Short mmCIF file of C-alpha atoms in Angstrom, two decimals:
data_model
loop_
_atom_site.label_atom_id
_atom_site.label_comp_id
_atom_site.label_asym_id
_atom_site.label_seq_id
_atom_site.Cartn_x
_atom_site.Cartn_y
_atom_site.Cartn_z
CA MET A 58 20.37 18.16 162.14
CA ARG A 59 23.59 16.89 163.83
CA PRO A 60 25.91 18.50 160.99
CA PHE A 61 24.40 21.82 161.59
CA LEU A 62 24.79 21.84 165.21
CA SER A 63 28.55 21.10 165.05
CA LEU A 64 28.94 24.01 162.56
CA ALA A 65 27.27 26.45 165.05
CA LEU A 66 29.53 25.17 167.82
CA LEU A 67 32.66 25.49 165.95
CA VAL A 68 31.73 29.08 164.85
CA ALA A 69 31.01 30.04 168.46
CA THR A 70 34.23 28.70 169.76
CA ALA A 71 36.40 30.39 167.02
CA THR A 72 34.65 33.59 167.83
CA GLN A 73 35.40 33.45 171.48
CA ALA A 74 39.04 32.39 171.11
CA ALA A 75 39.95 34.98 168.33
CA PRO A 76 41.29 38.48 169.69
CA ARG A 77 39.05 41.36 169.27
CA VAL A 78 40.35 42.73 166.18
CA PRO A 79 38.05 43.10 163.18
CA ALA A 80 39.17 40.49 160.74
CA PRO A 81 39.51 41.34 157.17
CA ALA A 82 36.54 41.01 154.85
CA PHE A 83 38.29 38.53 152.44
CA ALA A 84 39.27 36.45 155.54
CA LEU A 85 35.69 36.12 156.70
CA ALA A 86 34.84 35.15 153.29
CA GLN A 87 37.28 32.30 153.14
CA VAL A 88 36.19 30.99 156.73
CA GLN A 89 32.50 30.84 155.44
CA GLN A 90 33.59 28.59 152.75
CA VAL A 91 35.40 26.08 154.93
CA PRO A 92 33.02 22.99 155.27
CA ALA A 93 32.22 21.40 158.61
CA PRO A 94 34.79 18.69 159.69
CA GLY A 95 33.74 15.34 158.63
CA ALA A 96 31.05 16.43 156.22
CA GLU A 97 31.00 15.01 152.78
CA THR A 98 30.51 17.51 150.09
CA SER A 99 30.99 17.57 146.27
CA VAL A 100 32.11 21.27 146.28
CA PRO A 101 35.76 21.31 145.42
CA PRO A 102 37.99 23.44 147.81
CA PRO A 103 38.76 27.09 146.69
CA SER A 104 41.52 27.67 144.13
CA THR A 105 44.61 28.74 146.01
CA GLN A 106 45.96 30.66 142.85
CA PRO A 107 46.80 34.33 144.04
CA GLN A 108 44.60 37.05 142.91
CA SER A 109 45.95 39.24 140.20
CA LEU A 110 47.15 42.69 141.55
CA PRO A 111 45.55 45.69 140.49
CA GLU A 112 47.50 48.00 138.27
CA ALA A 113 48.98 50.84 140.10
CA PRO A 114 47.01 54.31 139.15
CA VAL A 115 49.06 56.64 136.99
CA GLY A 116 50.00 59.79 138.86
CA PRO A 117 48.82 63.01 137.97
CA ALA A 118 50.96 65.21 135.55
CA SER A 119 51.07 67.94 138.14
CA ARG A 120 53.96 68.07 140.83
CA PRO A 121 53.10 65.85 143.78
CA GLU A 122 52.75 67.44 147.26
CA PRO A 123 56.20 66.95 149.16
CA LEU A 124 55.91 64.51 152.17
CA VAL A 125 57.61 65.27 155.50
CA PRO A 126 60.28 62.55 155.89
CA ALA A 127 58.80 61.72 159.56
CA GLU A 128 55.35 61.24 158.08
CA ALA A 129 56.49 59.06 155.27
CA THR A 130 58.24 56.75 157.68
CA GLU A 131 55.14 56.42 159.92
CA ALA A 132 52.88 55.85 156.87
CA SER A 133 55.29 52.96 155.88
CA ALA A 134 55.26 51.41 159.52
CA PRO A 135 52.61 48.96 160.42
CA PRO A 136 49.99 49.74 163.11
CA ALA A 137 50.80 49.00 166.73
CA GLY A 138 49.71 45.76 167.83
CA ILE A 139 49.71 44.04 164.35
CA ARG A 140 52.45 41.86 163.29
CA PRO A 141 54.01 42.01 159.75
CA ASN A 142 52.39 39.78 157.00
CA ALA A 143 53.38 36.08 157.35
CA ALA A 144 53.10 33.76 154.50
CA PRO A 145 50.23 31.32 155.03
CA VAL A 146 51.06 27.60 156.02
CA GLN A 147 50.45 25.39 153.00
CA GLY A 148 47.92 22.62 153.78
CA THR A 149 45.64 24.74 155.99
CA ASP A 150 42.55 26.69 154.96
CA GLU A 151 42.66 29.18 157.96
CA VAL A 152 44.19 32.65 157.38
CA PRO A 153 45.60 34.46 160.16
CA ALA A 154 43.32 37.27 161.39
CA SER A 155 46.28 39.78 161.56
CA GLU A 156 47.21 39.25 157.80
CA PRO A 157 46.56 42.62 156.21
CA SER A 158 44.36 43.10 153.14
CA ARG A 159 45.91 42.40 149.69
CA VAL A 160 44.30 45.51 148.43
CA GLU A 161 46.18 47.61 150.90
CA ASP A 162 49.39 45.90 149.99
CA THR A 163 48.83 46.86 146.41
CA ALA A 164 48.02 50.53 147.02
CA PRO A 165 50.27 52.85 145.18
CA VAL A 166 53.11 54.32 146.95
CA PRO A 167 53.73 58.09 146.64
CA ALA A 168 56.61 59.20 144.46
CA ALA A 169 59.80 60.39 146.26
CA GLU A 170 60.22 64.16 146.40
CA PRO A 171 62.61 65.46 143.90
CA ALA A 172 65.48 67.64 145.17
CA PRO A 173 64.50 71.20 145.31
CA THR A 174 66.20 73.52 142.62
CA VAL A 175 67.51 76.97 143.14
CA GLU A 176 66.12 79.46 140.51
CA THR A 177 68.32 82.01 139.07
CA ASP A 178 67.60 85.25 137.01
CA SER A 179 69.68 83.90 134.05
CA ALA A 180 67.82 82.90 131.02
CA PRO A 181 67.81 79.15 130.30
CA ALA A 182 70.46 77.96 128.02
CA THR A 183 69.19 77.42 124.35
CA THR A 184 69.97 73.97 123.02
CA GLY A 185 70.59 73.44 119.25
CA VAL A 186 70.78 70.17 117.26
CA ALA A 187 71.27 66.86 119.13
CA GLY A 188 71.20 68.71 122.45
CA GLN A 189 74.21 71.03 121.91
CA GLU A 190 74.22 74.56 123.36
CA ALA A 191 73.54 76.96 120.80
CA PRO A 192 76.18 79.85 120.48
CA PRO A 193 75.13 83.25 122.09
CA VAL A 194 73.30 85.72 119.71
CA PRO A 195 75.38 88.95 119.20
CA ASP A 196 73.91 92.26 120.05
CA ASP A 197 74.06 93.62 116.42
CA ALA A 198 72.42 90.62 114.94
CA PRO A 199 69.60 91.48 112.48
CA VAL A 200 66.20 92.00 114.11
CA LEU A 201 63.35 89.71 112.84
CA ALA A 202 60.17 91.05 111.68
CA SER A 203 58.25 89.18 114.53
CA ASP A 204 60.34 90.98 117.15
CA LEU A 205 59.49 94.38 116.01
CA GLY A 206 56.54 96.66 116.34
CA SER A 207 53.99 97.31 113.62
CA ASP A 208 55.81 100.65 112.72
CA ALA A 209 59.23 99.32 112.43
CA PRO A 210 60.49 98.44 108.95
CA ARG A 211 60.56 94.75 108.25
CA THR A 212 63.65 92.87 107.78
CA THR A 213 62.56 89.81 106.03
CA ASP A 214 64.66 90.32 102.88
CA ALA A 215 67.79 88.27 102.92
CA GLN A 216 69.71 91.26 101.57
CA GLN A 217 68.58 93.29 104.48
CA GLN A 218 69.68 90.43 106.94
CA ARG A 219 73.33 90.09 105.27
CA LEU A 220 76.38 91.01 107.40
CA VAL A 221 79.27 92.74 105.65
CA ASN A 222 82.38 92.10 107.78
CA GLY A 223 80.14 91.29 110.84
CA ALA A 224 78.08 94.53 110.51
CA PRO A 225 74.44 94.78 109.36
CA LEU A 226 74.95 97.51 106.74
CA TYR A 227 71.69 96.79 105.03
CA ASN A 228 69.38 96.49 108.07
CA PRO A 229 66.95 99.61 108.14
CA ASN A 230 66.73 99.34 112.04
CA VAL A 231 70.50 99.54 112.60
CA SER A 232 72.55 102.74 112.29
CA VAL A 233 76.10 102.04 111.46
CA HIS A 234 78.92 104.33 111.15
CA ILE A 235 81.86 103.40 109.06
CA VAL A 236 85.16 104.86 107.67
CA GLN A 237 85.10 104.14 103.88
CA LYS A 238 88.26 103.15 102.04
CA LYS A 239 89.94 105.31 99.47
CA ARG A 240 87.93 105.81 96.50
CA PHE A 241 90.71 105.58 94.12
CA ALA A 242 93.55 103.13 94.80
CA ASP A 243 97.28 104.50 94.40
CA GLU A 244 99.11 101.20 94.39
CA GLY A 245 100.81 100.31 91.29
CA ARG A 246 100.22 103.63 89.51
CA HIS A 247 102.64 106.25 88.01
CA GLU A 248 102.25 110.09 88.92
CA LEU A 249 104.04 112.88 87.16
CA THR A 250 103.99 116.24 88.86
CA VAL A 251 105.00 119.84 87.88
CA TYR A 252 105.76 122.48 90.28
CA PRO A 253 105.58 125.89 88.13
CA ALA A 254 106.73 127.76 91.26
CA ALA A 255 109.15 126.87 93.73
CA VAL A 256 110.05 129.94 95.96
CA GLN A 257 112.51 129.97 98.81
CA VAL A 258 110.91 131.22 102.11
CA ASN A 259 113.86 131.48 104.43
CA GLY A 260 116.36 133.70 102.51
CA LYS A 261 118.70 135.78 104.69
CA TYR A 262 121.63 136.08 102.19
CA THR A 263 120.20 134.29 99.22
CA ARG A 264 117.08 134.41 97.19
CA HIS A 265 115.80 131.46 94.88
CA ALA A 266 112.82 130.79 92.57
CA GLY A 267 112.49 128.18 90.07
CA THR A 268 110.58 125.23 88.71
CA ALA A 269 110.48 121.72 89.82
CA ALA A 270 109.17 118.17 88.59
CA HIS A 271 109.10 114.97 90.00
CA TYR A 272 108.16 111.42 88.99
CA THR A 273 106.48 108.99 91.48
CA TYR A 274 105.84 105.25 91.48
CA HIS A 275 103.53 104.05 94.02
CA LEU A 276 104.74 100.65 95.19
CA GLN A 277 102.07 100.38 97.72
CA GLU A 278 99.04 102.36 98.82
CA ASN A 279 101.03 104.47 101.33
CA PHE A 280 104.74 103.97 99.97
CA ALA A 281 106.21 105.18 96.88
CA LEU A 282 109.61 105.66 95.06
CA GLN A 283 110.29 109.29 93.78
CA VAL A 284 112.81 111.05 91.57
CA MET A 285 112.92 115.02 91.34
CA GLY A 286 114.64 117.57 89.59
CA GLN A 287 114.72 121.39 90.08
CA TYR A 288 116.13 124.47 88.24
CA ASN A 289 116.32 127.74 89.78
CA TRP A 290 115.93 130.27 86.93
CA TYR A 291 116.36 133.06 89.55
CA SER A 292 119.15 132.92 92.16
CA ASN A 293 120.91 135.82 93.72
CA GLU A 294 122.12 137.33 97.05
CA SER A 295 119.41 138.97 99.24
CA ASP A 296 118.94 142.69 99.06
CA PHE A 297 120.41 142.64 102.76
CA ASN A 298 123.82 141.24 101.46
CA LEU A 299 123.80 143.44 98.37
CA GLU A 300 123.49 146.56 100.47
CA LEU A 301 126.24 145.32 102.53
CA ILE A 302 128.48 145.21 99.63
CA ASP A 303 127.25 148.61 98.20
CA LYS A 304 127.59 150.63 101.30
CA VAL A 305 130.32 149.14 103.54
CA ARG A 306 132.20 146.99 100.91
CA GLU A 307 131.30 143.94 103.18
CA GLN A 308 129.50 140.82 102.28
CA ALA A 309 128.60 137.43 104.17
CA GLN A 310 131.00 134.67 104.08
CA ALA A 311 131.17 132.82 100.82
CA ALA A 312 129.75 129.50 102.28
CA SER A 313 126.78 131.47 103.87
CA SER A 314 125.83 132.94 100.65
CA LEU A 315 126.21 130.10 98.30
CA LEU A 316 123.54 129.80 95.52
CA LEU A 317 121.85 126.70 94.28
CA VAL A 318 121.34 126.72 90.53
CA TRP A 319 119.82 122.98 90.03
CA GLY A 320 119.54 120.05 91.94
CA ALA A 321 118.49 116.27 91.41
CA HIS A 322 117.65 113.70 93.90
CA ALA A 323 115.91 110.37 94.49
CA GLY A 324 114.05 109.12 97.53
CA VAL A 325 110.82 107.86 98.93
CA GLU A 326 107.34 109.01 99.75
CA VAL A 327 105.02 107.95 102.57
CA THR A 328 101.29 108.72 103.15
CA PRO A 329 100.60 108.36 106.95
CA LEU A 330 97.25 109.97 106.58
CA TYR A 331 94.39 110.34 104.00
CA GLY A 332 90.94 111.12 103.86
CA LYS A 333 87.86 112.88 101.93
CA PHE A 334 85.83 115.89 102.30
CA ALA A 335 82.77 117.25 100.48
CA PHE A 336 82.53 120.58 98.70
CA LEU A 337 80.53 122.18 95.96
CA ASN A 338 77.14 120.48 96.33
CA ASN A 339 78.26 117.34 97.99
CA SER A 340 81.11 116.45 95.58
CA LEU A 341 83.73 114.57 97.20
CA ALA A 342 87.55 115.04 96.95
CA GLN A 343 90.34 112.79 98.40
CA PHE A 344 93.23 114.17 100.30
CA SER A 345 96.36 112.77 101.74
CA VAL A 346 99.29 114.01 103.87
CA VAL A 347 102.60 113.18 102.20
CA LEU A 348 106.15 113.02 103.72
CA SER A 349 109.32 112.66 101.59
CA GLY A 350 113.03 112.27 101.91
CA GLY A 351 115.91 111.77 99.63
CA ALA A 352 119.54 112.64 98.58
CA GLY A 353 121.22 113.72 95.53
CA ILE A 354 123.52 116.46 94.13
CA GLY A 355 123.24 120.16 93.17
CA SER A 356 125.13 122.83 91.35
CA THR A 357 126.24 125.98 93.05
CA ARG A 358 127.49 129.34 92.18
CA HIS A 359 128.69 132.47 93.93
CA LEU A 360 128.39 136.11 93.32
CA ILE A 361 131.60 137.70 92.02
CA ARG A 362 130.65 141.15 91.26
CA PRO A 363 127.02 142.63 91.54
CA ALA A 364 125.45 144.63 88.82
CA VAL A 365 127.40 147.93 88.09
CA THR A 366 127.35 150.90 85.69
CA ASN A 367 130.46 151.08 83.40
CA ASP A 368 131.40 154.56 82.04
CA VAL A 369 133.78 154.37 78.95
CA GLU A 370 134.61 157.43 76.72
CA GLY A 371 131.56 159.28 78.16
CA GLU A 372 129.08 156.46 77.65
CA SER A 373 127.44 154.57 80.50
CA PHE A 374 126.88 150.79 80.19
CA GLN A 375 124.94 148.72 82.52
CA VAL A 376 126.99 145.65 83.44
CA PRO A 377 125.02 142.63 84.81
CA ALA A 378 126.10 140.82 87.85
CA ARG A 379 128.91 138.38 87.54
CA PHE A 380 128.69 134.76 89.05
CA GLY A 381 131.41 132.26 89.45
CA ASP A 382 130.78 128.48 89.51
CA THR A 383 131.69 126.85 92.77
CA GLY A 384 130.96 123.17 91.75
CA THR A 385 128.58 120.42 92.72
CA LYS A 386 127.67 119.74 96.26
CA PHE A 387 125.96 116.86 98.09
CA MET A 388 122.34 117.56 98.88
CA GLY A 389 119.62 116.13 100.92
CA SER A 390 115.95 116.63 100.91
CA VAL A 391 113.04 116.40 103.42
CA GLY A 392 109.57 117.46 103.23
CA GLY A 393 106.00 117.38 103.69
CA GLY A 394 102.73 118.44 102.11
CA PHE A 395 99.11 118.10 101.23
CA ARG A 396 97.74 116.26 98.14
CA LEU A 397 94.24 116.67 96.88
CA GLN A 398 92.99 114.56 94.14
CA PHE A 399 90.06 115.10 91.95
CA GLY A 400 88.83 112.09 90.14
CA GLU A 401 90.93 109.28 89.24
CA SER A 402 93.50 110.92 87.30
CA TYR A 403 94.30 114.51 88.54
CA ALA A 404 95.51 115.93 91.69
CA LEU A 405 96.87 119.14 93.28
CA ARG A 406 99.98 119.15 95.54
CA VAL A 407 101.22 121.85 98.02
CA GLU A 408 104.60 120.91 99.67
CA VAL A 409 107.33 122.39 101.77
CA ARG A 410 110.91 121.07 101.01
CA ASP A 411 114.22 121.74 102.78
CA LEU A 412 117.15 121.19 100.39
CA ILE A 413 120.26 120.67 102.62
CA TYR A 414 123.52 121.13 101.00
CA THR A 415 127.21 121.37 101.97
CA ALA A 416 128.81 124.79 101.14
CA ARG A 417 132.49 125.22 101.03
CA VAL A 418 134.09 127.51 98.55
CA ASP A 419 137.56 126.80 97.49
CA ARG A 420 137.28 127.07 94.01
CA VAL A 421 135.71 129.51 91.63
CA ASP A 422 135.32 128.70 88.02
CA GLY A 423 137.69 125.91 88.89
CA CYS A 424 140.25 128.11 89.83
CA ASN A 425 142.10 127.65 93.25
CA LEU A 426 144.03 130.31 95.23
CA ALA A 427 147.35 129.40 93.50
CA ASP A 428 145.71 129.93 90.07
CA PHE A 429 144.39 133.35 90.97
CA GLU A 430 147.66 134.57 92.33
CA ALA A 431 149.17 133.43 88.86
CA LEU A 432 146.46 135.39 86.99
CA GLU A 433 146.69 138.29 89.05
CA ALA A 434 150.67 138.37 88.29
CA ALA A 435 150.09 137.97 84.64
CA ARG A 436 147.36 140.71 84.53
CA SER A 437 149.67 143.32 85.93
CA THR A 438 152.36 142.32 83.41
CA ASN A 439 149.79 142.22 80.55
CA GLN A 440 150.92 138.58 80.08
CA ALA A 441 148.74 136.16 78.14
CA PHE A 442 146.90 133.56 80.46
CA SER A 443 147.51 130.68 78.02
CA SER A 444 151.03 130.56 78.64
CA LEU A 445 150.49 130.14 82.67
CA ASN A 446 151.02 126.92 84.39
CA LEU A 447 147.58 126.64 85.78
CA SER A 448 145.42 123.68 87.33
CA GLY A 449 143.51 121.57 84.90
CA SER A 450 140.29 122.58 86.13
CA CYS A 451 140.76 126.39 85.97
CA ARG A 452 138.71 128.16 83.23
CA TYR A 453 140.78 131.19 82.85
CA GLU A 454 138.86 132.27 79.69
CA LYS A 455 136.09 133.75 82.19
CA PHE A 456 138.78 136.05 83.57
CA ASP A 457 140.40 137.35 80.20
CA GLY A 458 138.97 139.49 77.44
CA VAL A 459 136.49 142.54 77.06
CA ASP A 460 132.66 142.34 76.84
CA PRO A 461 131.73 143.99 73.42
CA LYS A 462 128.38 145.11 74.60
CA THR A 463 129.27 146.68 78.02
CA LYS A 464 132.95 147.36 77.38
CA LYS A 465 133.86 145.66 80.56
CA ASN A 466 137.27 144.18 81.17
CA TYR A 467 137.08 140.74 82.71
CA ARG A 468 140.57 140.83 83.83
CA GLU A 469 139.35 143.12 86.65
CA ASP A 470 137.24 140.27 88.32
CA ILE A 471 140.39 138.29 89.18
CA ILE A 472 140.88 140.12 92.42
CA LEU A 473 137.23 139.61 93.46
CA GLY A 474 137.57 135.78 92.85
CA ARG A 475 140.81 135.67 94.76
CA ASP A 476 139.23 137.39 97.69
CA LEU A 477 136.47 134.51 97.87
CA VAL A 478 139.01 131.50 97.93
CA ALA A 479 141.58 133.41 100.03
CA GLU A 480 139.77 132.42 103.32
CA PRO A 481 138.17 129.14 102.54
CA SER A 482 134.90 128.74 104.42
CA SER A 483 132.36 125.82 104.87
CA ASP A 484 128.72 125.78 106.00
CA VAL A 485 125.63 123.76 105.64
CA LEU A 486 122.82 125.59 104.12
CA ASN A 487 119.11 124.93 104.36
CA ASN A 488 117.18 126.13 101.38
CA VAL A 489 113.34 125.73 102.40
CA SER A 490 110.95 126.46 99.64
CA PHE A 491 107.30 126.23 99.12
CA TYR A 492 106.20 124.20 95.96
CA ALA A 493 102.74 124.35 94.41
CA GLY A 494 101.86 122.07 91.42
CA PHE A 495 99.47 119.64 89.79
CA SER A 496 100.01 116.11 89.03
CA VAL A 497 98.74 113.45 86.50
CA LEU A 498 98.21 109.72 87.57
CA PHE A 499 98.31 106.93 84.94
#
């Protein structure tokens, strides 16, 4: 009985000496296991190995509630009047009453509140392979079938989703307006054009009508080389000038009424504009605007005597007009027009050209003023012209002899030729003509 009495006294004394703070449950358990002093027992002392800490609970997948920084500080601080945990002294079985429970030490600590993020209206960036940011999707990209309604045509076909120079031409959901290229290419082709009618439109003292042809080689689609020739099968002075000669015996200056017989020039042609239009039940025709320019030479002549009536021995003969050669002149050409192509090999052309040539009359049929004076002196004395000392270019035969059909004596024209060169004149003439023809491409 003595040992039990000693144990009861020890427990009562420890209870009165301890502070009035409730001891932890595991501490009381350890106190109850301590044997009375001096008592012999075969029970070994309790193991001093620390208990295994329980695993921290896995937090929920949902976002944790944010903690106020002040509350988090107070939660982590120990209660008032309780000292921090102290390591137990080895060799003693008593545990301080103020030691907190190990279960409370292993309680899960709430996760720190992540920094708040500012939400924007912009769409999140799309990432591609290996976390790289994908390129932005263009507005004209083909629309997938899943993005369309049930009534919209589907674009699951690869041909419909194919882009042509960045444009979805085959997508039935996209309306594309394009400018097509020329249906027939001109580069490297030859073109032969014939103008049956080339009529002067600005004749004040002269009138011209003729035929022209040109050959064109298209070096590029809008640039070509050109060679052109023209012959005026009708060239005469205007009715206004002929009326002056008939009524008042006056006429325009020789240089202002110079006539163009033929011309040849070479140059270039450019095509700044081209297009097409539909006609006759949606048939397509290709047109282009052409501009041309060149330089060359032209042959000129001048009226010596208009058409007259010759009365000989009671008979009347109609004598045609007499023209004198005034030589070749430098000539330039500028123009523009409209070219309409039908099919691959045929085209129509309508153009306006201005033939610019120098006009200086100092010789007629190769004879200058000195030659005409010598011819006039020989005519008055009825001397042969072959014996005269004339310039080498003078063709005196045109002023000698009698026409067997009209009985016209050509020596009467010497005085008219001399009047043309007596006062040399010069001018720059503009022969603006309208050309209409057709061409063949090969």
